[in-house]
Every structure is written in C-alpha cells, then in structure tokens.
XYZ file of C-alpha atoms in Angstrom:
402
model
C -0.129 0.031 -0.009
C 1.383 3.462 -0.989
C 1.844 5.746 2.009
C 0.400 9.219 1.948
C 2.247 12.080 3.709
C -0.085 14.493 5.507
C 0.556 18.107 5.869
C -1.255 21.176 7.121
C -1.175 22.450 3.524
C -3.267 19.547 2.260
C -6.217 20.429 4.549
C -8.466 23.202 3.506
C -11.285 24.397 5.670
C -13.286 27.315 4.402
C -13.000 30.402 6.673
C -16.436 31.697 5.574
C -14.941 35.013 4.506
C -17.092 35.378 1.480
C -20.247 34.702 3.454
C -19.116 36.957 6.054
C -18.449 39.811 3.728
C -21.825 39.374 2.189
C -23.331 39.485 5.707
C -21.589 42.670 6.499
C -22.700 44.277 3.251
C -26.344 43.393 4.070
C -25.910 44.590 7.693
C -24.402 47.889 6.409
C -27.409 48.421 4.038
C -29.811 47.620 6.902
C -27.878 49.983 9.230
C -28.077 52.858 6.653
C -31.839 52.513 6.406
C -32.231 52.391 10.169
C -30.176 55.506 10.669
C -32.050 57.375 8.070
C -35.370 56.395 9.742
C -33.902 57.525 13.004
C -32.693 60.830 11.595
C -36.197 61.572 10.076
C -37.916 60.607 13.406
C -35.784 63.089 15.142
C -36.307 65.676 12.484
C -40.067 65.506 12.540
C -40.089 65.994 16.370
C -37.883 68.934 15.992
C -35.100 67.068 17.985
C -32.377 66.642 15.373
C -29.250 68.774 16.582
C -27.011 70.647 14.255
C -24.035 68.884 15.740
C -23.508 65.272 17.080
C -26.342 64.081 14.826
C -24.020 62.376 12.399
C -24.685 58.736 11.124
C -22.005 57.197 13.371
C -23.385 58.695 16.551
C -26.964 57.820 15.634
C -26.000 54.212 14.803
C -24.253 53.750 18.278
C -27.522 54.743 19.975
C -29.558 52.529 17.662
C -27.404 49.592 18.434
C -27.380 50.480 22.261
C -31.185 50.088 22.169
C -31.233 47.061 19.869
C -32.572 49.219 17.079
C -35.640 50.199 18.998
C -36.334 53.628 17.541
C -38.290 55.009 20.514
C -35.756 53.895 23.092
C -32.873 55.031 20.939
C -34.425 58.372 20.735
C -34.883 58.612 24.516
C -31.262 57.655 25.024
C -29.970 60.014 22.360
C -32.011 62.953 23.843
C -30.688 62.170 27.326
C -27.066 62.286 25.762
C -27.708 65.645 24.248
C -28.995 67.051 27.549
C -25.943 65.567 29.457
C -23.788 67.341 26.938
C -25.372 70.657 27.678
C -25.545 70.122 31.362
C -21.922 69.006 31.743
C -20.602 71.493 29.270
C -18.867 68.706 27.279
C -17.876 70.900 24.262
C -16.160 73.386 26.586
C -14.363 70.714 28.561
C -13.215 69.205 25.148
C -11.806 72.633 23.984
C -10.487 74.319 27.191
C -10.072 71.813 30.062
C -6.367 71.581 31.057
C -5.332 68.547 33.136
C -2.217 69.824 34.722
C -1.727 66.868 36.922
C -1.706 64.475 33.895
C 1.864 63.203 34.289
C 1.624 62.803 38.175
C -1.688 60.846 37.773
C -0.145 58.486 34.967
C 2.460 57.485 37.544
C 0.038 56.385 40.158
C -2.642 55.127 37.675
C -0.835 53.828 34.657
C -3.101 53.898 31.484
C -3.168 55.194 28.073
C -3.707 54.510 24.360
C -0.971 52.739 22.496
C -0.941 51.757 18.761
C -3.737 49.608 17.067
C -4.672 45.948 16.968
C -4.774 43.745 13.757
C -8.033 45.204 12.665
C -6.581 48.792 13.086
C -8.525 49.736 16.033
C -7.024 51.839 18.804
C -5.614 49.907 21.865
C -6.384 51.307 25.314
C -4.456 49.742 28.266
C -4.712 50.121 32.065
C -2.514 48.564 34.626
C -5.078 48.428 37.617
C -2.774 46.207 39.703
C -0.276 49.077 39.880
C -2.691 51.836 40.910
C -1.836 53.689 44.128
C -5.123 55.195 45.303
C -3.705 57.255 48.189
C -1.181 58.942 45.817
C -3.800 59.324 42.992
C -6.115 61.109 45.444
C -3.391 63.447 46.372
C -2.705 64.247 42.748
C -6.075 64.880 41.598
C -9.887 64.685 42.520
C -12.555 62.465 41.094
C -14.348 65.469 39.618
C -11.197 66.399 37.687
C -10.421 63.094 36.548
C -13.897 62.557 35.221
C -13.522 65.684 33.094
C -10.235 64.476 31.842
C -11.809 61.152 30.879
C -14.533 62.950 29.088
C -12.065 64.966 27.164
C -10.072 61.771 26.169
C -13.425 60.115 25.057
C -14.041 63.157 22.884
C -10.656 63.070 21.446
C -11.075 59.355 20.502
C -14.391 60.095 18.753
C -13.125 63.155 16.866
C -9.367 62.215 16.293
C -8.436 58.480 17.061
C -11.221 56.835 15.370
C -11.067 59.099 12.163
C -7.267 58.630 12.038
C -7.561 55.022 12.266
C -10.242 54.859 9.569
C -7.983 57.039 7.239
C -4.916 54.852 7.932
C -6.763 51.564 7.435
C -9.150 52.710 4.607
C -12.013 51.306 6.432
C -14.461 52.505 9.030
C -13.136 52.314 12.627
C -15.462 53.172 15.563
C -14.455 50.990 18.534
C -11.620 50.166 20.815
C -9.722 47.048 21.969
C -9.042 47.398 25.737
C -6.607 45.434 27.865
C -6.829 45.603 31.774
C -3.861 44.100 33.541
C -5.223 43.273 37.063
C -2.197 41.503 38.407
C -2.301 41.721 42.232
C -5.882 43.323 42.185
C -8.549 41.996 44.644
C -11.446 42.896 46.849
C -9.076 44.855 49.191
C -8.397 47.316 46.320
C -12.109 48.102 45.765
C -12.348 50.968 48.433
C -15.298 53.479 48.608
C -13.367 56.015 46.469
C -12.457 53.264 43.858
C -16.078 52.299 43.685
C -17.077 55.912 43.233
C -14.725 56.475 40.513
C -15.536 53.134 38.739
C -19.236 53.746 38.866
C -19.028 57.403 37.565
C -16.848 56.325 34.679
C -19.006 53.289 33.915
C -22.073 55.419 33.872
C -20.576 57.953 31.421
C -19.352 55.376 29.147
C -22.480 53.191 29.087
C -25.073 55.990 28.585
C -23.014 58.541 26.641
C -20.403 56.728 24.704
C -22.141 53.411 23.860
C -20.837 50.856 21.454
C -17.235 52.126 21.524
C -15.801 48.827 23.065
C -14.913 46.164 20.619
C -13.281 43.798 23.024
C -12.030 43.780 26.615
C -9.177 41.517 27.674
C -8.728 41.287 31.487
C -5.290 39.589 32.040
C -3.497 38.204 34.983
C -6.703 37.630 36.835
C -6.050 35.636 40.068
C -8.592 34.097 42.445
C -8.829 37.512 44.319
C -9.864 39.365 41.300
C -12.306 36.690 40.254
C -14.261 37.361 43.503
C -13.997 41.205 42.669
C -15.221 40.402 39.158
C -18.478 38.948 40.545
C -19.223 42.247 42.145
C -18.071 44.451 39.117
C -19.985 42.548 36.509
C -23.343 43.537 38.217
C -22.709 47.082 37.089
C -22.106 46.071 33.426
C -24.957 45.548 30.809
C -25.186 42.349 28.989
C -23.884 43.747 25.648
C -20.586 44.836 27.338
C -20.299 41.590 29.397
C -20.410 39.716 26.026
C -17.231 41.427 24.890
C -15.257 40.743 28.142
C -12.720 37.867 28.295
C -11.040 37.207 31.741
C -7.815 35.460 31.524
C -5.130 34.298 33.962
C -1.441 34.517 33.526
C -1.347 32.398 30.410
C -2.979 35.261 28.326
C -0.364 35.893 25.612
C -1.691 33.523 23.044
C -5.129 35.215 23.089
C -3.669 38.736 22.897
C -1.398 37.839 19.953
C -4.327 36.658 17.935
C -5.727 40.176 17.984
C -2.483 42.316 18.315
C 0.908 42.121 16.619
C 3.858 41.633 19.088
C 5.291 44.991 17.786
C 2.358 46.878 19.001
C 2.127 45.166 22.416
C 4.168 46.568 25.210
C 6.790 44.370 26.709
C 5.037 44.260 30.085
C 2.343 42.417 28.321
C 4.614 40.162 26.395
C 5.101 42.261 23.269
C 8.168 43.781 21.830
C 7.422 47.596 22.247
C 8.923 49.816 24.920
C 8.498 53.338 23.369
C 11.701 54.089 25.357
C 12.054 57.337 23.456
C 8.670 58.710 24.471
C 8.760 57.808 28.162
C 7.051 54.407 27.934
C 4.214 52.885 26.065
C 1.496 54.355 28.266
C 2.804 57.870 28.108
C 3.367 57.701 24.343
C -0.141 57.897 22.874
C 1.429 56.237 19.800
C -0.814 55.802 16.856
C -1.920 57.016 13.565
C -3.801 59.881 15.129
C -0.227 61.516 15.656
C 0.516 61.400 11.845
C 0.679 65.028 10.802
C -0.721 64.088 7.249
C -3.608 62.283 8.728
C -4.292 65.087 11.246
C -4.412 67.641 8.465
C -6.914 65.713 6.610
C -9.138 65.343 9.708
C -8.751 69.087 10.411
C -9.776 70.129 7.047
C -12.784 67.939 7.163
C -13.799 69.366 10.570
C -13.224 73.015 9.404
C -15.284 72.533 6.296
C -17.984 70.857 8.396
C -18.167 73.628 11.088
C -18.741 76.190 8.495
C -21.984 74.923 7.210
C -22.758 72.041 9.586
C -26.310 73.171 10.675
C -27.273 74.293 7.266
C -25.959 71.258 5.514
C -27.583 68.812 8.125
C -30.901 70.377 8.053
C -30.985 70.917 4.265
C -30.053 67.286 3.508
C -32.632 65.831 5.921
C -35.297 68.263 4.875
C -34.577 67.284 1.222
C -34.839 63.731 1.962
C -38.121 64.239 3.746
C -39.425 66.465 1.017
C -38.578 63.796 -1.537
C -40.319 61.250 0.429
C -43.432 63.446 0.645
C -43.503 64.102 -3.113
C -43.197 60.441 -3.842
C -45.963 59.557 -1.444
C -47.673 62.171 0.584
C -49.046 59.551 2.947
C -45.399 58.187 3.648
C -43.150 60.827 4.908
C -41.421 58.267 6.992
C -40.727 54.588 6.875
C -43.665 52.722 8.427
C -43.385 51.114 11.906
C -43.792 47.791 10.110
C -40.589 48.542 8.096
C -38.888 49.687 11.047
C -39.610 46.322 12.794
C -38.585 44.368 9.665
C -35.227 46.340 9.473
C -34.658 45.933 13.077
C -35.191 42.141 13.002
C -32.927 41.935 9.933
C -30.012 43.774 11.525
C -30.327 41.744 14.769
C -30.395 38.564 12.658
C -27.289 39.682 10.664
C -25.432 40.565 13.825
C -26.138 37.121 15.202
C -24.823 35.331 12.000
C -21.851 37.367 11.964
C -20.976 36.605 15.615
C -21.574 32.933 14.883
C -19.169 33.040 11.891
C -16.604 34.887 14.065
C -16.849 32.157 16.759
C -16.724 29.374 14.207
C -13.586 30.787 12.599
C -11.999 31.345 16.102
C -12.730 27.619 16.894
C -11.317 26.664 13.263
C -8.137 28.443 13.900
C -7.720 26.544 17.334
C -8.420 23.065 15.606
C -5.896 23.949 12.828
C -3.254 24.853 15.427
C -3.850 21.698 17.337
C -3.835 19.579 14.122
C -0.538 21.079 13.175
C 1.024 20.217 16.573
C -0.303 16.592 16.254
C 1.330 16.319 12.680
C 4.682 17.690 14.018
C 4.626 15.207 16.732
C 3.694 12.321 14.327
C 6.427 12.991 11.705
C 9.459 12.034 13.860
C 7.774 8.763 14.801
C 7.004 7.884 11.263
C 10.739 8.433 10.408
C 11.755 6.240 13.361
C 9.298 3.553 12.338
C 10.559 3.522 8.619
C 14.193 3.344 9.823
C 13.268 0.460 12.372
C 11.776 -1.456 9.422
C 14.669 -1.107 7.119
C 17.039 -2.238 9.896
C 14.858 -5.257 10.543
C 14.993 -6.151 6.929
C 18.818 -5.888 6.751
C 19.207 -8.031 9.811
C 17.067 -10.687 8.175
C 19.103 -11.020 4.966
C 22.085 -12.862 6.584
C 19.750 -15.242 8.272
C 18.041 -16.165 5.116
C 21.512 -16.755 3.323
C 22.604 -19.023 6.136
C 19.450 -21.069 6.052
C 19.821 -21.339 2.171
C 23.359 -22.801 2.572
C 22.220 -25.475 4.972
C 19.651 -26.825 2.462
C-alpha cells in the first residue's frame, strides 16, 4: 500500500470570509436605512441637533437600544441633555489637566497603537494603581473631566485617524486591563465611586465604542471582585469581556501584533524614546498628514454643519413626501422588519466569527499533532529497514544449509 504524507497545507477548511463579507454588506445596508429612519424621526419631532447628529453617533445609539427607535431616541436625547448640562464641548476645548503626568505615575493607563483590525488599543495597569497617591494628585471630579476629554478625542481624532490609515471605518476600541495583584481589598469606597461614575458615562453617553475587553493576570482574588463588578455592566458589554489568567499571551497575539504590544504584556514595544508605552499615545492619530486631513474635514463641516444637516434631511423628507404624501417616514412595520434583519445579521456574523476562532484553534492543534507524528514515522521507517537488513544474513545461512 502506498503511504501518503499528510501536511497542514493539504487540509483546507473554508473560513467563511465570502459569506461573512456578504453578511456585512447586508448589515451595512440595513444599518443605513435604520439611521435614515432615526434621523427622520428626530427631524419630525424637531429634535435633530445641528452637531452630534452624524450617522456614526445615531448608529451607536440605535445599537445600544437594539434598534428600537423609541428607546434609541430617548437615550440620544438624554445624551444631548448631558452634553449641555456637563458643558462637554467646553471641556473638550478648554479643560487643562495639569496633573496628567503625576496621575499617570499612580494610575498607569493610556492609548497605545492599534490591533490587527486597526482599532486603537487602550491599556490600564490596575494592579499598579496607588489610590492614596492618586487622590493627592487629583480629584474624582477633575479625573472625570479628563476622561470625558479623552473620549471626545477618541471620537473626533483617534477613530477618524484609524479609519483613514486603514481605509475602512473604525469606531471601537480594543481594551486591555492588567489586574495583576488586584483583589477585593483594592475596591475601596473611592475606587467604587470612580468606577461607577466612569461606567455610567461610558455606558450612557459613549455606547458601542468597546470592541473587545481583555482582562489579563486575573487571580482568584480578582475573580471574586469580578463577581461584584460585573453587576454594574450591561449584557452587551459583558459579552465583549474575556477574563484571562497569567497564560493570556496567546489570546492577545491573535488580536494584536507583538510589535504593537508593550513588553510588560509580552510584546516587543517599549516606546523608550517617549517615556514608555502608556505615556506615548502612539498611533496613526499622531501622523501630521492624517491630522491635517481630519482638521480640513472638521473645518469644512463647522462652516456649514447646521445648514448642511438640516438641508440634507429636509430634502430627503421632502422627496419622500413628493413620492408619497402619505408616507413621509418609513412605516413602523418597516422599522420592525429592518430591526429584526439587523439583529439576525449581527447574530450570524457573531456565529461566523466564533466558528472561525474555533477553526483556528483546531488547525493549530492539528499542526502540533502532525509535527509530533512525523518523527515517529521516520523512526518506524528506519526500524523497518534495519529489521530487513538483519534478516538477510539469516536467510542466506538457511539457504546454505539446504
């Protein structure tokens, strides 16, 4: 029987990329229709703002409320009220966080480069937080303002820069929390207050900006703390969280190139010329050419944002009225149909991504098995050849006796 050598190259398993691309296209089409319906709904109620009513923002609030237009409208209007009450635009333009450097020493955190999908990476080393020193360096109120300013920078600069650099839309972040040494004893009253305030702001006013959250170096103490922390998180956020122990590197490297991962997380980067990775804020958002393109876009947008937005939406509404005076909006039945289609598309994409992840694991395992088998096959072949050679003299001797 002829033996056949098996190698990884001989095995082909479809990654489902064509089907996934098709699903993404269908989902994008459905999303665009839902955004247009949402925009028209706000317009007809006189609640479409001149600023912050862009498609990306509207889509985030639609996703936040599972494409329920009524609930999305309430959440969006709450967001707009919060912006006015908290003077977010003023914070974004004028707030100066003079204690920035000192705070980072006692609460190591920051943006650092991008993952394999070109999303910004945000890192916190929670196990190294010194709350006493942190409290002396700043106040919760000032830190919250700094956090809001950073969120605004991410929306207005980091995401657009990543989108330009990757030539595809980027609107979410990959986050890594290093919780080495963190446990229940670290969750003091002040820590709880800060966590809850930040969580409330991110969940209610910056929804759907988290792509994935890796919690690494989780020990038994943190896992007890996690049981308490997860009660403050909504189901959509929890689905994006992966809690890992000390053997986390393999999972991180599936999402992030080693060159973009700091050495303290097992990567190759030190940013030694910029004071360390968490001080560097390294990423495409620092590219002068990309920043110039973004600035040009915003300058043009500021000049006629209100007039352009209102004219465009009014024109769309007028066109709909001319086509059918009885249908100046998509019907509620159409809303429901689109919402269900978007949900179904999201579920199928998630299933495809999970299937692809499992396929990669299986292929890696198969490759290891094959590499283990190959030496054994060689040893068996050599053994068989040696046995044959040993038998030949015996056969000759027996032939001589006959």
